[in-house]
Amino acid sequence: MIKSYHKNRIEWDAIKRFASIIDIKGAILLSIFITSLFLLLTSFENNNNNSAPDTDTNTDLSQIKQIILLTIAITSILLFIYVEMKNNNSHIMDLRILANKVILIPNLLSFIVGFWIFVLFYTIPILAKSPPPIGLGITSVDTSFLLLPYGIVVLIFGPTSGYIISKLGSTKPVLMGTVISSIGFTFFLLFHSVEISLVISLSIVAIGISLTTIGSIN
């Protein structure tokens, strides 16, 4: 009995030490936020894809569900921020470190670059397959060839950007990348109705994104 008691006591102490190291509250709140956010986005998508006309009751229930999910998402992320700021022992995400400009600025650059990459890959196929004069009116296969030069340029300029950064440092390539990306997006905005212009603008954007991404990480 005594040995069993000491064994259970040791196991319980180990569990408490493990719980003090792992940020359980933060993990639960972050999980609730991500789950409710994705459920909210899925509910919007389901409403858009539903071709049959909804009744007033179904529409009201759907809106109530979205409001509840939005409330849960906002509440959980606010509680998560509060818990992470208050907790001094263990963090899933140390917000005080993330607020440091050395980390904050590269994270913002990475977020902006990632956002525009997703924008490109979601909007280019829509633009390419839409009928003229709105889009180019080409097939899915031709759309893939339209995006192929972008991928090739990224493949080439990924290692090349690393070599450039090793010679010039991180700041200059990041500035060069943002300028080149801005030129590419401006060219894309003005001349997106022609296929060759679209390919050229995407290639320019790929060069700028490669320099910005690798420079910001360094």
Coordinates of C-alpha atoms in Angstrom, one line a residue:
M1 CA 0.0 0.0 0.0
I2 CA 2.8 2.4 0.9
K3 CA 4.7 1.7 -2.3
S4 CA 1.5 2.1 -4.3
Y5 CA 0.8 5.4 -2.6
H6 CA 4.3 6.8 -3.3
K7 CA 4.0 5.6 -6.9
N8 CA 0.7 7.4 -7.4
R9 CA 2.1 10.5 -5.7
I10 CA 5.1 10.5 -8.0
E11 CA 2.9 10.1 -11.1
W12 CA 0.6 12.9 -9.9
D13 CA 3.6 15.2 -9.3
A14 CA 4.9 14.4 -12.8
I15 CA 1.5 15.3 -14.3
K16 CA 1.4 18.6 -12.4
R17 CA 4.9 19.5 -13.6
F18 CA 3.9 18.6 -17.2
A19 CA 0.8 20.7 -16.9
S20 CA 2.8 23.7 -15.6
I21 CA 5.1 23.4 -18.7
I22 CA 2.4 23.0 -21.3
D23 CA 0.1 25.9 -21.9
I24 CA -3.2 24.0 -21.7
K25 CA -5.5 27.0 -21.4
G26 CA -3.8 28.7 -24.4
A27 CA -4.0 25.5 -26.5
I28 CA -7.7 25.0 -25.7
L29 CA -8.6 28.7 -26.5
L30 CA -6.5 28.6 -29.7
S31 CA -8.2 25.4 -30.8
I32 CA -11.7 26.9 -30.1
F33 CA -10.8 30.0 -32.1
I34 CA -9.5 28.1 -35.2
T35 CA -12.4 25.6 -35.1
S36 CA -15.1 28.3 -34.8
L37 CA -13.4 30.4 -37.5
F38 CA -13.3 27.6 -40.0
L39 CA -16.9 26.6 -39.2
L40 CA -17.9 30.3 -39.8
L41 CA -16.1 30.4 -43.2
T42 CA -17.6 27.0 -44.1
S43 CA -21.1 28.3 -43.3
F44 CA -20.6 31.2 -45.7
E45 CA -19.4 28.9 -48.4
N46 CA -22.3 26.6 -48.0
N47 CA -24.7 29.5 -48.3
N48 CA -23.1 30.6 -51.5
N49 CA -23.2 27.2 -53.0
N50 CA -26.8 26.5 -52.1
S51 CA -28.7 27.1 -55.4
A52 CA -32.1 26.4 -54.0
P53 CA -33.9 29.4 -52.5
D54 CA -33.9 29.3 -48.7
T55 CA -36.9 29.9 -46.6
D56 CA -37.0 32.7 -44.1
T57 CA -36.6 30.2 -41.2
N58 CA -33.5 28.6 -42.7
T59 CA -32.0 32.0 -43.5
D60 CA -32.6 33.2 -39.9
L61 CA -31.1 30.0 -38.4
S62 CA -28.1 30.3 -40.7
Q63 CA -27.5 33.9 -39.7
I64 CA -27.9 33.1 -36.0
K65 CA -25.4 30.3 -36.4
Q66 CA -22.9 32.6 -38.0
I67 CA -23.4 35.2 -35.3
I68 CA -22.8 32.6 -32.6
L69 CA -19.6 31.3 -34.3
L70 CA -18.3 34.8 -34.9
T71 CA -18.9 35.6 -31.2
I72 CA -17.1 32.5 -30.1
A73 CA -14.2 33.2 -32.4
I74 CA -13.8 36.8 -31.2
T75 CA -14.2 35.8 -27.5
S76 CA -11.7 32.9 -27.7
I77 CA -9.0 35.0 -29.5
L78 CA -9.4 37.8 -27.0
L79 CA -9.2 35.3 -24.0
F80 CA -6.2 33.7 -25.7
I81 CA -4.4 37.0 -25.9
Y82 CA -5.2 37.7 -22.3
V83 CA -4.0 34.3 -21.1
E84 CA -0.8 34.6 -23.2
M85 CA 0.0 38.0 -21.8
K86 CA -0.7 37.0 -18.2
N87 CA 1.1 33.6 -18.3
N88 CA 4.8 34.1 -17.4
N89 CA 5.8 30.4 -17.2
S90 CA 4.9 28.8 -20.5
H91 CA 3.6 30.2 -23.8
I92 CA 2.2 28.8 -27.0
M93 CA 2.8 32.2 -28.4
D94 CA 4.8 34.8 -26.5
L95 CA 3.1 38.0 -27.7
R96 CA 5.7 40.3 -26.0
I97 CA 8.4 38.8 -28.1
L98 CA 6.3 38.9 -31.2
A99 CA 5.8 42.7 -30.6
N100 CA 9.5 43.2 -30.9
K101 CA 10.2 45.1 -34.1
V102 CA 13.0 42.6 -35.1
I103 CA 10.3 39.9 -35.3
L104 CA 7.2 41.9 -36.0
I105 CA 8.4 43.5 -39.2
P106 CA 9.5 40.2 -40.9
N107 CA 6.3 38.6 -39.8
L108 CA 4.2 41.4 -41.4
L109 CA 6.2 41.1 -44.6
S110 CA 5.7 37.3 -44.6
F111 CA 2.0 37.8 -44.0
I112 CA 1.7 40.3 -46.9
V113 CA 3.7 38.1 -49.3
G114 CA 1.7 35.1 -48.3
F115 CA -1.6 37.0 -48.8
W116 CA -0.6 38.1 -52.3
I117 CA 0.5 34.6 -53.3
F118 CA -2.9 33.2 -52.3
V119 CA -4.6 36.1 -54.1
L120 CA -2.6 35.3 -57.3
F121 CA -3.4 31.6 -57.3
Y122 CA -7.1 32.1 -56.6
T123 CA -7.7 35.0 -59.0
I124 CA -5.5 34.1 -62.0
P125 CA -7.6 31.0 -62.9
I126 CA -10.8 33.0 -62.6
L127 CA -9.4 35.8 -64.8
A128 CA -8.0 33.3 -67.3
K129 CA -11.2 31.2 -67.7
S130 CA -13.7 34.0 -67.6
P131 CA -15.0 34.9 -71.1
P132 CA -13.9 38.2 -72.8
P133 CA -14.0 41.1 -72.2
I134 CA -13.9 40.3 -68.5
G135 CA -11.2 37.6 -68.8
L136 CA -9.1 35.8 -71.3
G137 CA -11.5 32.9 -72.1
I138 CA -8.8 30.2 -72.1
T139 CA -9.0 26.6 -71.0
S140 CA -7.8 25.1 -67.7
V141 CA -4.7 23.6 -69.4
D142 CA -3.8 26.9 -70.9
T143 CA -4.3 28.5 -67.5
S144 CA -1.7 26.1 -66.0
F145 CA 0.8 27.1 -68.7
L146 CA 0.0 30.7 -67.8
L147 CA 1.1 30.1 -64.3
L148 CA 4.1 27.9 -65.2
P149 CA 6.6 30.7 -65.7
Y150 CA 5.8 32.0 -62.2
G151 CA 6.7 28.7 -60.7
I152 CA 9.9 28.4 -62.8
V153 CA 11.1 31.9 -61.7
V154 CA 10.4 31.1 -58.1
L155 CA 12.3 27.9 -58.4
I156 CA 15.3 29.7 -59.9
F157 CA 15.3 32.8 -57.8
G158 CA 14.8 30.9 -54.5
P159 CA 18.5 29.8 -54.3
T160 CA 19.6 32.9 -56.2
S161 CA 18.0 35.1 -53.6
G162 CA 19.9 33.3 -50.8
Y163 CA 23.2 34.0 -52.6
I164 CA 22.3 37.6 -53.1
I165 CA 21.4 38.0 -49.4
S166 CA 24.7 36.4 -48.4
K167 CA 26.5 39.1 -50.4
L168 CA 24.3 42.2 -49.7
G169 CA 22.7 41.4 -46.4
S170 CA 18.9 41.2 -45.8
T171 CA 17.7 44.8 -45.9
K172 CA 18.7 45.7 -49.4
P173 CA 17.2 42.5 -51.0
V174 CA 13.9 43.1 -49.0
L175 CA 13.7 46.7 -50.3
M176 CA 14.5 45.5 -53.8
G177 CA 11.9 42.7 -53.6
T178 CA 9.1 45.1 -52.4
V179 CA 9.9 47.5 -55.2
I180 CA 10.0 44.8 -57.9
S181 CA 6.8 43.2 -56.6
S182 CA 5.1 46.6 -56.7
I183 CA 6.2 47.1 -60.3
G184 CA 5.0 43.6 -61.2
F185 CA 1.6 44.1 -59.6
T186 CA 1.2 47.6 -61.3
F187 CA 2.1 46.0 -64.7
F188 CA -0.4 43.2 -63.9
L189 CA -3.1 45.8 -63.1
L190 CA -2.6 47.8 -66.3
F191 CA -2.0 45.0 -68.8
H192 CA -3.8 41.9 -67.5
S193 CA -6.0 41.6 -70.6
V194 CA -3.1 40.1 -72.7
E195 CA -1.6 36.7 -72.0
I196 CA 2.0 37.6 -72.7
S197 CA 1.7 40.7 -70.4
L198 CA 0.2 38.5 -67.7
V199 CA 3.1 36.1 -67.9
I200 CA 5.7 38.9 -67.8
S201 CA 4.0 40.6 -64.8
L202 CA 3.7 37.3 -62.9
S203 CA 7.4 36.6 -63.5
I204 CA 8.3 40.1 -62.2
V205 CA 6.2 39.5 -59.1
A206 CA 7.9 36.1 -58.6
I207 CA 11.3 37.7 -58.5
G208 CA 10.1 40.3 -56.0
I209 CA 8.4 37.8 -53.8
S210 CA 11.4 35.5 -53.7
L211 CA 13.7 38.4 -52.6
T212 CA 11.2 39.7 -50.0
T213 CA 10.4 36.3 -48.5
I214 CA 14.0 35.0 -48.1
G215 CA 15.2 38.5 -47.0
S216 CA 12.5 38.8 -44.3
I217 CA 13.2 35.3 -43.0
N218 CA 16.9 36.1 -42.7

